[in-house]
Backbone as numpy.savetxt, mean C-alpha at the origin, in Angstrom:
# Nx Ny Nz CAx CAy CAz Cx Cy Cz
30.08 40.26 -7.19 29.26 40.09 -6.61 28.34 40.97 -5.83
29.54 41.55 -5.31 29.61 42.83 -4.00 29.06 42.44 -2.99
29.22 41.42 -2.29 29.07 40.64 -1.07 29.98 41.38 0.10
29.72 41.43 0.56 30.04 41.53 1.83 30.44 40.30 2.31
32.17 40.28 3.06 32.95 39.33 4.08 31.91 38.38 5.12
31.24 39.43 5.48 30.20 39.24 7.07 29.42 38.22 6.47
28.90 38.90 5.09 27.55 37.42 4.94 27.88 36.08 5.25
28.98 35.35 5.24 29.33 34.06 5.10 29.10 34.15 6.73
29.95 34.94 7.62 29.81 34.80 9.17 28.37 34.26 10.00
27.65 35.15 9.02 26.06 35.38 9.55 25.53 34.08 9.08
25.94 33.46 8.21 25.05 32.38 7.52 24.83 31.50 8.71
27.24 31.19 9.33 27.27 29.88 9.45 26.65 30.53 11.11
26.57 31.86 11.63 25.93 32.11 13.39 24.45 31.75 13.14
23.88 31.72 12.04 22.72 31.54 12.26 21.97 30.92 13.13
20.28 31.24 13.35 19.88 30.28 14.83 18.69 29.47 13.89
18.28 28.90 13.94 17.57 27.78 13.40 15.82 28.86 13.82
14.73 28.95 12.53 13.34 29.07 12.50 12.44 28.46 13.80
11.66 29.06 13.94 10.55 29.02 14.55 10.28 27.85 13.98
10.29 27.54 12.92 9.49 26.16 11.99 10.68 24.98 11.84
11.96 25.54 11.68 12.61 24.48 11.85 12.78 23.44 12.94
12.70 24.46 14.06 12.50 23.78 15.97 10.82 23.59 15.90
10.28 23.78 15.18 9.08 22.92 15.30 9.39 21.67 14.40
10.30 21.92 13.65 10.08 20.04 13.09 11.12 19.49 13.24
12.09 19.86 13.86 13.05 18.99 14.78 12.30 18.11 16.22
11.26 19.20 16.97 10.32 18.60 18.00 9.64 17.43 17.23
8.84 17.62 16.26 7.58 16.67 15.95 8.65 15.73 15.22
9.99 15.32 14.61 10.60 14.74 14.56 10.70 13.38 15.32
11.72 14.01 16.93 12.17 13.47 17.17 11.03 12.82 18.20
9.44 13.28 18.79 8.72 12.53 19.21 7.82 11.41 18.19
8.22 11.57 16.90 7.53 10.89 15.86 8.37 10.06 15.58
9.76 10.04 16.06 10.83 8.63 16.06 10.75 7.78 16.95
10.21 8.52 17.97 10.02 7.92 20.02 8.89 7.19 19.98
7.76 7.41 19.35 6.32 6.58 18.91 6.62 5.44 17.79
7.82 5.84 17.11 7.64 5.10 15.54 8.58 3.97 16.25
9.53 4.53 17.02 10.59 3.14 17.76 9.49 2.37 19.67
8.65 3.46 19.52 7.78 2.37 21.12 7.09 1.36 20.01
6.45 1.74 19.21 5.80 0.44 18.43 6.22 -0.69 17.60
8.02 -0.65 18.32 8.18 -2.03 17.26 7.85 -1.13 15.83
7.65 -0.39 15.32 7.94 -0.42 13.27 7.06 -0.32 13.34
6.07 -0.77 13.68 5.34 -0.75 13.01 3.89 0.27 12.35
3.75 1.01 13.63 3.62 2.60 12.85 3.96 3.32 11.66
2.88 3.38 10.88 3.26 4.70 9.73 2.91 5.39 9.61
2.82 6.77 9.24 2.90 8.20 8.93 1.46 8.42 10.19
0.13 7.73 9.23 -1.00 7.86 9.57 -0.99 7.71 11.49
-0.69 6.17 11.95 -0.71 6.71 13.23 0.25 7.61 13.93
1.44 7.52 13.37 2.38 8.48 14.36 0.96 9.63 14.28
0.59 10.40 13.24 -0.59 11.44 13.46 -0.81 11.53 14.54
-1.99 10.20 14.45 -3.12 9.91 15.45 -2.01 10.54 16.50
-0.72 9.62 17.18 -0.49 9.27 17.92 -0.13 10.99 19.10
0.57 11.54 17.72 1.17 13.07 18.23 0.22 13.73 18.29
-1.43 14.12 17.69 -2.79 14.50 18.26 -2.95 14.28 19.28
-2.83 13.19 20.08 -3.57 12.61 21.28 -2.61 13.24 22.46
-0.60 13.57 22.09 -0.41 13.86 22.93 -0.62 15.86 23.28
-1.29 16.46 22.03 -1.53 17.38 21.98 -1.14 18.71 20.74
-0.70 18.59 19.43 0.27 18.28 19.01 -0.98 18.83 17.63
-1.15 20.01 17.19 -1.26 20.14 16.38 -0.87 19.79 14.90
-0.76 19.26 14.02 0.07 19.25 12.90 -0.56 18.41 11.97
0.07 18.30 10.96 -0.60 17.80 9.77 -0.07 16.83 9.11
-0.89 16.07 7.89 -0.77 14.90 8.38 -0.09 14.70 7.59
0.29 15.04 5.93 1.56 15.60 5.03 2.30 16.21 5.76
3.30 16.93 6.82 4.19 17.51 7.25 4.68 16.44 7.86
4.25 15.41 8.40 4.13 14.16 9.84 5.07 13.36 8.58
4.10 12.49 7.08 4.75 12.64 6.56 6.34 12.57 5.55
6.09 13.80 6.03 7.30 14.39 5.10 8.66 14.43 6.45
8.17 14.86 7.53 8.87 13.99 8.56 9.83 13.39 8.81
8.83 12.05 8.52 8.85 10.14 8.95 9.72 10.21 7.65
9.82 10.36 6.32 10.31 10.05 5.23 11.88 10.39 5.34
11.98 11.27 5.82 13.25 12.00 5.62 13.64 11.42 6.63
13.44 10.65 7.69 14.30 10.02 8.58 14.50 8.91 8.67
13.04 7.92 7.71 13.14 6.91 6.63 12.44 6.10 8.28
11.72 6.81 8.87 11.24 5.42 9.95 9.57 5.10 9.09
9.40 3.98 8.22 8.34 3.08 7.50 8.08 2.25 8.47
6.86 2.24 8.71 6.84 0.92 8.78 6.46 -0.52 8.00
6.80 -1.18 9.02 7.29 -2.84 8.25 6.09 -3.65 8.18
5.03 -3.11 8.79 4.09 -3.70 8.23 3.02 -2.99 6.46
3.05 -4.50 5.72 1.94 -4.00 4.99 0.72 -4.67 4.59
0.03 -4.47 3.70 -1.42 -4.96 3.66 -1.10 -6.15 2.86
-1.79 -7.81 3.51 -2.14 -8.32 2.85 -2.45 -8.41 1.63
-2.07 -10.07 1.40 -2.51 -9.78 -0.46 -4.26 -10.63 0.29
-4.88 -10.41 -0.06 -6.44 -11.01 -0.08 -6.77 -11.50 -1.79
-6.75 -12.80 -1.41 -8.02 -13.16 -3.46 -8.72 -12.95 -3.28
-8.91 -12.17 -4.53 -10.60 -12.50 -5.02 -11.43 -13.94 -4.48
-12.36 -13.59 -4.62 -13.75 -14.47 -3.90 -14.54 -14.92 -4.64
-15.25 -15.65 -5.47 -16.61 -15.79 -6.06 -17.47 -15.43 -5.22
-18.59 -14.79 -4.96 -19.52 -14.68 -4.36 -21.25 -15.74 -5.50
-21.64 -16.69 -4.67 -23.03 -17.01 -5.62 -23.62 -17.11 -4.62
-24.90 -16.91 -4.98 -26.04 -16.19 -4.49 -26.57 -17.34 -4.76
-27.15 -18.27 -5.55 -27.61 -19.64 -5.61 -26.90 -20.30 -5.49
-27.51 -21.41 -5.57 -27.03 -22.95 -5.27 -26.36 -23.38 -6.18
-25.20 -24.64 -6.47 -24.71 -25.11 -6.87 -24.99 -25.71 -8.48
-25.05 -26.29 -9.46 -25.79 -26.91 -10.39 -24.20 -27.98 -10.05
-25.07 -29.71 -10.48 -24.61 -30.35 -10.19 -23.36 -31.36 -11.63
-22.66 -31.16 -11.56 -21.38 -31.64 -12.77 -21.86 -32.58 -13.11
-22.77 -32.51 -14.40 -23.60 -33.43 -15.21 -22.31 -33.77 -16.05
-21.04 -33.80 -16.43 -20.38 -34.93 -17.38 -18.96 -35.42 -16.71
-19.31 -35.08 -14.99 -18.02 -36.00 -14.20 -18.91 -37.33 -14.15
-19.85 -38.24 -14.79 -20.34 -39.57 -14.61 -20.91 -40.12 -16.08
-20.44 -39.46 -17.16 -20.59 -39.72 -18.83 -19.85 -40.70 -18.53
-19.91 -41.35 -19.32 -18.43 -42.89 -19.36 -18.40 -42.24 -21.04
-18.83 -42.11 -21.97 -17.93 -41.84 -23.15 -17.95 -40.23 -23.19
-16.95 -39.45 -23.62 -16.85 -37.72 -23.74 -16.93 -37.38 -25.22
-16.86 -37.92 -25.72 -17.75 -37.69 -27.80 -18.79 -37.08 -27.73
-18.74 -35.80 -27.80 -19.16 -34.67 -28.30 -19.38 -33.73 -27.40
-19.10 -33.73 -26.62 -18.97 -32.32 -25.10 -17.42 -31.94 -24.92
-17.99 -30.69 -24.56 -17.35 -29.64 -24.38 -17.28 -29.10 -23.64
-16.03 -28.29 -22.74 -15.93 -28.00 -20.98 -15.85 -26.79 -21.51
-16.13 -25.32 -20.95 -16.16 -24.19 -21.17 -15.59 -22.96 -20.12
-14.40 -22.70 -19.76 -14.57 -21.18 -18.67 -14.04 -20.40 -19.00
-14.71 -19.77 -18.65 -14.20 -17.86 -18.03 -13.26 -17.57 -17.54
-12.16 -16.80 -17.13 -11.09 -16.50 -15.71 -11.17 -14.94 -16.43
-11.53 -14.05 -14.86 -11.06 -12.98 -14.84 -9.91 -12.45 -14.70
-8.83 -11.66 -15.48 -7.57 -11.58 -15.24 -7.82 -9.92 -15.12
-6.95 -9.52 -14.39 -7.14 -8.09 -13.67 -5.75 -7.26 -14.16
-5.37 -6.84 -15.35 -4.11 -5.90 -15.81 -3.08 -5.20 -14.29
-2.04 -4.57 -14.53 -1.44 -3.90 -13.57 -2.46 -2.63 -13.76
-2.35 -2.22 -15.11 -2.81 -0.13 -15.01 -4.21 -0.56 -14.90
-4.76 -1.15 -13.83 -6.65 -1.44 -13.20 -7.41 -1.67 -14.16
-7.26 -2.23 -15.63 -7.95 -2.49 -16.96 -8.29 -4.23 -16.45
-8.96 -4.93 -16.94 -9.68 -5.95 -17.10 -9.19 -6.84 -17.92
-9.21 -8.01 -17.88 -9.25 -8.43 -19.17 -10.26 -10.52 -19.01
-10.51 -10.75 -19.92 -11.72 -12.01 -19.85 -10.90 -13.13 -20.31
-10.99 -13.80 -20.13 -9.61 -15.44 -20.91 -10.87 -16.15 -20.92
-11.43 -16.64 -22.24 -12.91 -17.58 -22.22 -11.83 -18.35 -23.49
-11.63 -20.37 -22.25 -11.29 -21.10 -22.80 -12.37 -22.20 -23.15
-12.24 -23.90 -23.99 -12.55 -24.49 -24.31 -11.98 -25.37 -24.53
-12.75 -26.51 -23.68 -11.75 -28.04 -24.09 -12.23 -28.50 -24.34
-11.83 -29.66 -24.80 -12.19 -31.42 -25.65 -11.72 -32.31 -24.83
-12.16 -32.80 -23.94 -11.98 -33.42 -23.32 -11.76 -34.78 -23.61
-11.77 -35.42 -24.81 -11.91 -36.72 -25.39 -11.18 -36.55 -26.39
-10.30 -35.55 -27.02 -9.05 -35.13 -28.13 -8.34 -34.65 -26.56
-8.62 -33.87 -25.95 -7.78 -33.66 -24.89 -7.22 -32.45 -25.10
-7.68 -31.37 -25.84 -7.10 -30.01 -26.50 -8.12 -29.02 -26.19
-7.43 -28.02 -25.95 -7.60 -26.34 -25.44 -8.27 -26.03 -26.73
């Protein structure tokens, strides 16, 4: 390949670039911020804290550097069960007071959210006399 032997030694004695030094400084400051927050802060909050310290750096850069040192938030978003909002008064349950259940069917429609972001509706009809769906 006709590469001089001195290339290897030049590579060994190479000084880090300005960008590498800056990345190391951001990583050290970000890691200190992450530890001082009891590992709660994620890359977005670390970015805000760095900005408050006067360091102008992009969010994606902070994300990349924090990911490289595995400084991730231990917090996760809580699952919030979807609630039904009823804008009118609830109707009374007229079936509850019947003694004879012949000829009565009970129906229900349930909304099911699928992993791909789509949704399905499940409609069921229940015969209380035969106790069958």
